[in-house]
Coordinates of C-alpha atoms in Angstrom, one line a residue:
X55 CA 19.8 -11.3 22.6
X56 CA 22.5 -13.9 22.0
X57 CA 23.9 -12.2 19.1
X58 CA 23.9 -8.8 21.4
X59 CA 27.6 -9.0 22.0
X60 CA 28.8 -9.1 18.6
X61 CA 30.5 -5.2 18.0
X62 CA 28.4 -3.7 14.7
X63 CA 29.9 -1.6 12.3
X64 CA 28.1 2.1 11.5
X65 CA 27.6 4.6 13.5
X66 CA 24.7 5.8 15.7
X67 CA 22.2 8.6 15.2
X68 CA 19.0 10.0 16.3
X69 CA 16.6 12.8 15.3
X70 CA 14.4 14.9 17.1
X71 CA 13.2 18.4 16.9
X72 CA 16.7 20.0 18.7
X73 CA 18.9 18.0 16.5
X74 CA 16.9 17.4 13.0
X75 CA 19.7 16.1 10.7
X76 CA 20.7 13.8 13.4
X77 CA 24.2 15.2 13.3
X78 CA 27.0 13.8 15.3
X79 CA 27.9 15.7 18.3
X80 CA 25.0 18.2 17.6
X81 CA 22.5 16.7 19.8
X82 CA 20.4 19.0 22.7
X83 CA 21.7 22.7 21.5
X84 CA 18.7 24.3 21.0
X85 CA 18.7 26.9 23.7
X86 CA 15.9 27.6 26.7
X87 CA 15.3 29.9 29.4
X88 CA 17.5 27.7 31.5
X89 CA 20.4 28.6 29.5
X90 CA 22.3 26.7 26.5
X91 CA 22.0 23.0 26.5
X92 CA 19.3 22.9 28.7
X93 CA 16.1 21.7 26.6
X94 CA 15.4 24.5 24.0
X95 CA 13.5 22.1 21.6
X96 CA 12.2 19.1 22.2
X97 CA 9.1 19.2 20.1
X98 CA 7.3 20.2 17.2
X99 CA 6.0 23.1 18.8
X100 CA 2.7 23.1 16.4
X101 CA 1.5 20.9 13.2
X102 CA -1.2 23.2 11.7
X103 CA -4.1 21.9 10.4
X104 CA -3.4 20.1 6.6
X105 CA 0.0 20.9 7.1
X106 CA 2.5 18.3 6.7
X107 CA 6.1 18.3 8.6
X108 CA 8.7 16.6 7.7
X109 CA 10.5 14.5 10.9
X110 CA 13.6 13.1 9.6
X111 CA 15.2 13.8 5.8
X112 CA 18.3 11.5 6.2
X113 CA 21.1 10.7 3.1
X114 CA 23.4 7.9 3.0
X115 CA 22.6 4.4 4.0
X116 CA 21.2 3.0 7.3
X117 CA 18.8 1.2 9.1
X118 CA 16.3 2.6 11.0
X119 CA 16.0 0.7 14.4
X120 CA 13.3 2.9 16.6
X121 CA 10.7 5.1 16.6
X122 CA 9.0 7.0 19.3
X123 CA 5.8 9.6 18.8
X124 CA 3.5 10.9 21.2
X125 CA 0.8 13.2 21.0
X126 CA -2.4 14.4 22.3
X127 CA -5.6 12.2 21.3
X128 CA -8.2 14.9 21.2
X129 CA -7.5 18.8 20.4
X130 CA -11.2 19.6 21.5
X131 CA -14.8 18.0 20.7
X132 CA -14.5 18.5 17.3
X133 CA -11.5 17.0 16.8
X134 CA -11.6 13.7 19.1
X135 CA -9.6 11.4 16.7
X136 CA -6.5 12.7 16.0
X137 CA -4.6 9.2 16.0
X138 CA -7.1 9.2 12.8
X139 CA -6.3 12.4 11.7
X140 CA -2.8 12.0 12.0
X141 CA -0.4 10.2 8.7
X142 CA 2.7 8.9 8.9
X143 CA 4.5 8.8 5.8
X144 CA 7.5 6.8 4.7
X145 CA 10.0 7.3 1.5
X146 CA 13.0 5.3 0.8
X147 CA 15.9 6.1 -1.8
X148 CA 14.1 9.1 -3.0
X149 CA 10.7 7.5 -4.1
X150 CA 8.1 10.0 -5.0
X151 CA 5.4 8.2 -3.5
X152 CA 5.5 6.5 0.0
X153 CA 5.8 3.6 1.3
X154 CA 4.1 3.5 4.3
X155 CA 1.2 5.9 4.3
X156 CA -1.2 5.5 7.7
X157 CA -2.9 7.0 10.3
X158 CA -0.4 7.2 13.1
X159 CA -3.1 5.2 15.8
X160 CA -3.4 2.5 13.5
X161 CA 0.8 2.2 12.5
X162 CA 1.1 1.5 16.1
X163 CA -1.7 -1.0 16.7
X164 CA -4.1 1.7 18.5
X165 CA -7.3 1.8 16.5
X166 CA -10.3 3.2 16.8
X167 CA -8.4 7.0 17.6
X168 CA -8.4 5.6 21.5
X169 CA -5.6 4.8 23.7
X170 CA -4.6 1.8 25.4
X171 CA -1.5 -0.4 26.5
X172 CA 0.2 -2.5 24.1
X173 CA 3.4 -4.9 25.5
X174 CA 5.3 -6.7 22.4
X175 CA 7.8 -7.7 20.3
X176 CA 8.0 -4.8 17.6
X177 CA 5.3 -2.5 18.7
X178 CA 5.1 -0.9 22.3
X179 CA 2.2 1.5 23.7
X180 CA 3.6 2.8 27.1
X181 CA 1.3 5.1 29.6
X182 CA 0.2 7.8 28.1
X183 CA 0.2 7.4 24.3
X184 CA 3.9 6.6 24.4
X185 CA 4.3 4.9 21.1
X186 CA 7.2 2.6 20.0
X187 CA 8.4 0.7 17.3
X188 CA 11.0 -1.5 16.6
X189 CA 10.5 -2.6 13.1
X190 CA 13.8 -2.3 11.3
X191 CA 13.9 -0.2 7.8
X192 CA 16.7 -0.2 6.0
X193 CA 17.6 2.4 2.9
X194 CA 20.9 2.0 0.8
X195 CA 20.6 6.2 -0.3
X196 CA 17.9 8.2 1.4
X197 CA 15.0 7.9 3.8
X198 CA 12.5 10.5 4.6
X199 CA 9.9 10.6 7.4
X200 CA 6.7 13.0 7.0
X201 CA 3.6 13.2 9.4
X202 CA 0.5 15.5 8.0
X203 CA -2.2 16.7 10.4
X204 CA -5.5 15.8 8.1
X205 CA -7.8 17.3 10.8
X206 CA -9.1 21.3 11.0
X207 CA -7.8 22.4 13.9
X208 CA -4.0 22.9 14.6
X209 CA -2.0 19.9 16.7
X210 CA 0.1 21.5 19.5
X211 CA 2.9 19.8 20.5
X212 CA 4.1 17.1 18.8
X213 CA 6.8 15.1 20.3
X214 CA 9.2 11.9 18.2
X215 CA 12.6 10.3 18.5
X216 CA 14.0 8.0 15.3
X217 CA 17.0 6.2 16.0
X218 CA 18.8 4.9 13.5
X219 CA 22.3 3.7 12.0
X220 CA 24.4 4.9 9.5
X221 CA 25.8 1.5 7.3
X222 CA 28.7 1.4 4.7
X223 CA 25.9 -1.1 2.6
X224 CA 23.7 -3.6 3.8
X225 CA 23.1 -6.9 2.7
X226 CA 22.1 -8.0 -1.2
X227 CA 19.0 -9.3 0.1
X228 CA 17.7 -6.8 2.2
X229 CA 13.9 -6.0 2.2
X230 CA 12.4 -2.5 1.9
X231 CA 9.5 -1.9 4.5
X232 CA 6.1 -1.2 3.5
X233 CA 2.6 -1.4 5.1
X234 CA -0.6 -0.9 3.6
X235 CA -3.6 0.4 5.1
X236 CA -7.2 -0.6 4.0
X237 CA -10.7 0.2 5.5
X238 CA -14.2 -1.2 4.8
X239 CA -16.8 0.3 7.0
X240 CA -19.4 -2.4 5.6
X241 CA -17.8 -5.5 4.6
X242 CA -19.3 -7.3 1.6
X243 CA -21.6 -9.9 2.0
X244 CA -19.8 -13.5 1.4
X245 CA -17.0 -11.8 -0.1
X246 CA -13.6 -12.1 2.2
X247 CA -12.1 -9.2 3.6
X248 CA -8.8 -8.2 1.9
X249 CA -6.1 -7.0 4.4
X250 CA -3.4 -6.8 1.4
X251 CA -3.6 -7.2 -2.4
X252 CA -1.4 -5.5 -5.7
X253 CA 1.4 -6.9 -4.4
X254 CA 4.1 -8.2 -6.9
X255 CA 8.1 -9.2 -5.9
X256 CA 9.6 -10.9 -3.7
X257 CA 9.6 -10.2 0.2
X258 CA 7.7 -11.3 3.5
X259 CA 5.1 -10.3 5.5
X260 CA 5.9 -9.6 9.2
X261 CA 2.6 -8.1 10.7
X262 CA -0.8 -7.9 11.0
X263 CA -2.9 -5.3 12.5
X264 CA -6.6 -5.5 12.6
X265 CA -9.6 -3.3 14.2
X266 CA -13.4 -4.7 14.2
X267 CA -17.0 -3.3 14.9
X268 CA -19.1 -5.8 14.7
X269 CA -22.4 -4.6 13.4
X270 CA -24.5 -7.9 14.3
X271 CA -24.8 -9.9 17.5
X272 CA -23.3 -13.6 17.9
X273 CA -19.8 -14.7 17.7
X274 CA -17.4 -12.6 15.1
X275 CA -14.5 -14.8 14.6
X276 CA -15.1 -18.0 12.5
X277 CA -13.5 -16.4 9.7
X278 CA -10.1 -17.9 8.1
X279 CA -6.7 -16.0 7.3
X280 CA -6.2 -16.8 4.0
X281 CA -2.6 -16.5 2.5
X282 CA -2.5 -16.6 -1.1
X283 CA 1.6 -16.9 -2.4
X284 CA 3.2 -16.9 -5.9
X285 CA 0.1 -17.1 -8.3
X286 CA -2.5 -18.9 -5.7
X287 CA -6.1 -18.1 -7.5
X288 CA -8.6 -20.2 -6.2
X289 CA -7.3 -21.6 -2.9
X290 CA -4.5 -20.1 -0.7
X291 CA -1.2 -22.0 0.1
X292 CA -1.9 -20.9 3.7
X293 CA -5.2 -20.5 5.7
X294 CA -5.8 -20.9 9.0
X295 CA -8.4 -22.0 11.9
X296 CA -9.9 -19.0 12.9
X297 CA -9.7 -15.5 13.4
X298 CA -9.5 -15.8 17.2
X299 CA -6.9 -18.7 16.7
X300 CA -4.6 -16.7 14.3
X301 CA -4.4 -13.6 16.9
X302 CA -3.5 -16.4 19.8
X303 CA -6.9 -16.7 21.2
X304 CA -9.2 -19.9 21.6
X305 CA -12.6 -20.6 22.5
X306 CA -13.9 -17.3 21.6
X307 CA -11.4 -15.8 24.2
X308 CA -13.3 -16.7 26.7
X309 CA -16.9 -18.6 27.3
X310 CA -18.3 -15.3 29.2
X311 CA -16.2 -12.4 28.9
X312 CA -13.7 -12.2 26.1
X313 CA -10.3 -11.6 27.7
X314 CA -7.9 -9.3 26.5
X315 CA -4.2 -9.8 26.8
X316 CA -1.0 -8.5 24.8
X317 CA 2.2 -10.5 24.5
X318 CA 5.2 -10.6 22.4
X319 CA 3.9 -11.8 18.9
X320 CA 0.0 -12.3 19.0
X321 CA -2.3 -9.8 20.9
X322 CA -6.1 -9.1 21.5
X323 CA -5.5 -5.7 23.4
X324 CA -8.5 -3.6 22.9
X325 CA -12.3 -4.2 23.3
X326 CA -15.0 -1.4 24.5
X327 CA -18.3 -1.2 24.8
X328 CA -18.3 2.1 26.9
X329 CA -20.7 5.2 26.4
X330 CA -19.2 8.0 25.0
X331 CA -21.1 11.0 25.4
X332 CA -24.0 9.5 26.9
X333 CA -24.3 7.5 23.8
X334 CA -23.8 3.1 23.7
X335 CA -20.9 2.9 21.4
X336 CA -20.7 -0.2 19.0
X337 CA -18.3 -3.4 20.3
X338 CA -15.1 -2.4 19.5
X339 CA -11.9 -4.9 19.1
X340 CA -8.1 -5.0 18.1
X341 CA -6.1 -7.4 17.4
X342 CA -2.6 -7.7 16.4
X343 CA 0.2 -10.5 15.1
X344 CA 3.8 -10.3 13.9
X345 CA 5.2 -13.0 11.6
X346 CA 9.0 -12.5 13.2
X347 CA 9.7 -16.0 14.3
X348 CA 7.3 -17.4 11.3
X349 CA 7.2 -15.0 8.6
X350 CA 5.5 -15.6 5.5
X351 CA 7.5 -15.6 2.4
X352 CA 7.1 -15.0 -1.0
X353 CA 8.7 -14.6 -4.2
X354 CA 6.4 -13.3 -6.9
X355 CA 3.2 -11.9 -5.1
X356 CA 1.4 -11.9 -1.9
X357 CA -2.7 -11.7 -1.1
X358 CA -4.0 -12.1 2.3
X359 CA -7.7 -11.9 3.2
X360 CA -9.8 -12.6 6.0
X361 CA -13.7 -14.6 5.7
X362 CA -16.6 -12.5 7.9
X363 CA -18.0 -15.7 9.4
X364 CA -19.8 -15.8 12.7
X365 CA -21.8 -18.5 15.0
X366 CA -24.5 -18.8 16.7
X367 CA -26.9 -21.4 17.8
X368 CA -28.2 -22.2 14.5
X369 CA -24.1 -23.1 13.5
X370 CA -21.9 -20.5 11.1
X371 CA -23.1 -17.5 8.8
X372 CA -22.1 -15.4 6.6
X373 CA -21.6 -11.7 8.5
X374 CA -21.4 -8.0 7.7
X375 CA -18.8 -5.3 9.6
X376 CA -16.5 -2.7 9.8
X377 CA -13.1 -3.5 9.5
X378 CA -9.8 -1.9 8.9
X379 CA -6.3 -3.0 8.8
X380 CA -2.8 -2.9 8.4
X381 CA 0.0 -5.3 6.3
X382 CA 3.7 -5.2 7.3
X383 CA 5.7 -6.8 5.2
X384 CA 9.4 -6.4 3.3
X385 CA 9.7 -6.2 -0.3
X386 CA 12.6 -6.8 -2.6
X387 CA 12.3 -3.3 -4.3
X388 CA 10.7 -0.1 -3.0
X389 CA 6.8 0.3 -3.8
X390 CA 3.7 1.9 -2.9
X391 CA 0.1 1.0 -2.1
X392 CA -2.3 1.6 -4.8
X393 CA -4.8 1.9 -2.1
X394 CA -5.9 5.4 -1.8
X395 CA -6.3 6.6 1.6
X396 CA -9.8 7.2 2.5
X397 CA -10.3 11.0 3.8
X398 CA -10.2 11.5 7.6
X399 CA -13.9 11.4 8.3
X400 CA -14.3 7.9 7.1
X401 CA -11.3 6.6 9.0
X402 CA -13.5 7.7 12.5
X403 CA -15.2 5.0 14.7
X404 CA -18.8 4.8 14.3

């Protein structure tokens, strides 16, 4: 905020479905039964199923500043998960691959397809489904935004704002954005959990987005973060405490009832064990963390991992679940995750 008064120079844009270019003084024409100017478009009226749309196809270079989606979660019984079924898709500078390529729930911290309340820094879920995110992405020539409906049935109504900025150039040293998505439904056995990997450059990781079902009883979160930089093999230059103590938490978040909370950089915002169709469902958990204030740089290459350790009376062990996750971080040059995206039914809760 101090720096807020300091006068920028670009110019403002933003696209939606009445004004898709984002073209100055073009905004709102699109025509309704209220007459010119009143509303005539303010949504995709229908993604059909497999079909992928593109949301913004902008030239020149900028900064994208905000996004805005919302959606229904559930089309009918058969389709239930469409925050699963759902991928966002990011290209900058005319890259033939993407980079950012995730199930729309999980870009914005909601896993699990469900929806819930999220309150911070860079992402914010507002009643009902109302997602946000404030992640800046530049682009020095081109930036393209696709979503693609995965699931069977068509999507009706599809709603999205992106704001961004038009820029003579931006600074030498400004990072592309990329995430990378990654989903084990059984973790390995003593093996740590990778969150990212095949990374090579330099850049900095800003985020950290993680969903668990824990598939055995006792305490989840022994495991360490593990931050291996520039060539680490063995041991990583940073590893933390815990799992609850790198998402903000202590004690198990709680002696009796874990306690879940969302604030500006660290969060614990999600955990259910509620029936669903008259069935128990599995403990369910998210957890989130942007590196904004402490980011984690790099230079050459970047791994991070987290241990499955749990505790119960008998002290720690070695622990088996289903985890997914997602890695935000800036790179010096515009890449792509060599992680192929799993198909839709494997991304669904159990």
């Amino acid at each position: 905020m101090r720096d807020i008064f300091v006068l920028e120079d670009g110019e403002s844009r933003a696209i939606t479905w009445e004004n898709q270019k984002g073209e100055k003084g073009k905004g709102g024409m699109a025509k309704s039964h209220l007459g010119p100017k009143r509303k005539g478009s303010a949504y995709v009226p229908l993604v059909k199923a497999h079909e992928t749309v593109t949301l913004a196809d902008i030239d020149g270079c900028g900064i994208i500043t905000h996004i805005w989606m919302t959606c229904t979660d559930k089309i009918s019984d058969k389709s239930r998960y469409v925050l699963k079924d759902l991928v966002v898709r990011m290209y900058w500078d005319n890259a033939e691959k993407p980079s950012v390529e995730c199930p729309i729930g999980d870009f914005f911290c909601l896993g699990f397809g469900a929806s819930y309340d999220i309150n911070s820094a860079l992402v914010s879920v507002n009643p009902l489904r109302a997602m946000n995110m404030y992640i800046p992405m530049p682009f020095k020539s081109h930036a393209e935004v696709t979503i693609t409906n995965d699931g069977d049935e068509d999507l009706p109504a599809f709603f999205y704002q992106i704001d961004y900025q038009l820029k003579k150039n931006l600074p030498d040293n400004s990072g592309y954005f990329h995430c990378q998505y990654r989903h084990e439904r059984t973790t390995r056995l003593k093996e740590d959990y990778t969150i990212l990997d095949q990374v090579e450059g330099k850049g900095q990781y800003i985020g950290t987005f993680v969903s668990l079902t824990t598939l055995q009883r006792d305490w989840y979160g022994e495991g360490e973060v593990k931050f291996y930089l520039d060539n680490d093999v063995e041991y990583p230059t940073i590893c933390g405490t815990g799992m609850e103590d790198y998402f903000g938490g202590a004690w198990s978040f709680g002696p009796d009832v874990e306690h879940t909370f969302s604030s500006l950089y660290l969060g614990f915002p999600y955990y259910s064990r509620q029936m669903e169709d008259d069935m128990m469902l599995l403990p369910q958990r998210t957890f989130y963390r942007w590196h904004v204030t402490d980011p984690i740089l790099f230079s050459e290459n970047i791994r991070v991992t987290l241990q499955q350790i749990g505790i119960n009376a008998n002290g720690m062990f070695e622990r088996q679940d289903d985890l997914s996750s997602v890695a935000y971080y800036y790179l010096d040059h515009v890449d792509y995750s060599r992680i192929k995206l799993e198909p839709r039914e494997e991304r669904y809760p159990r």
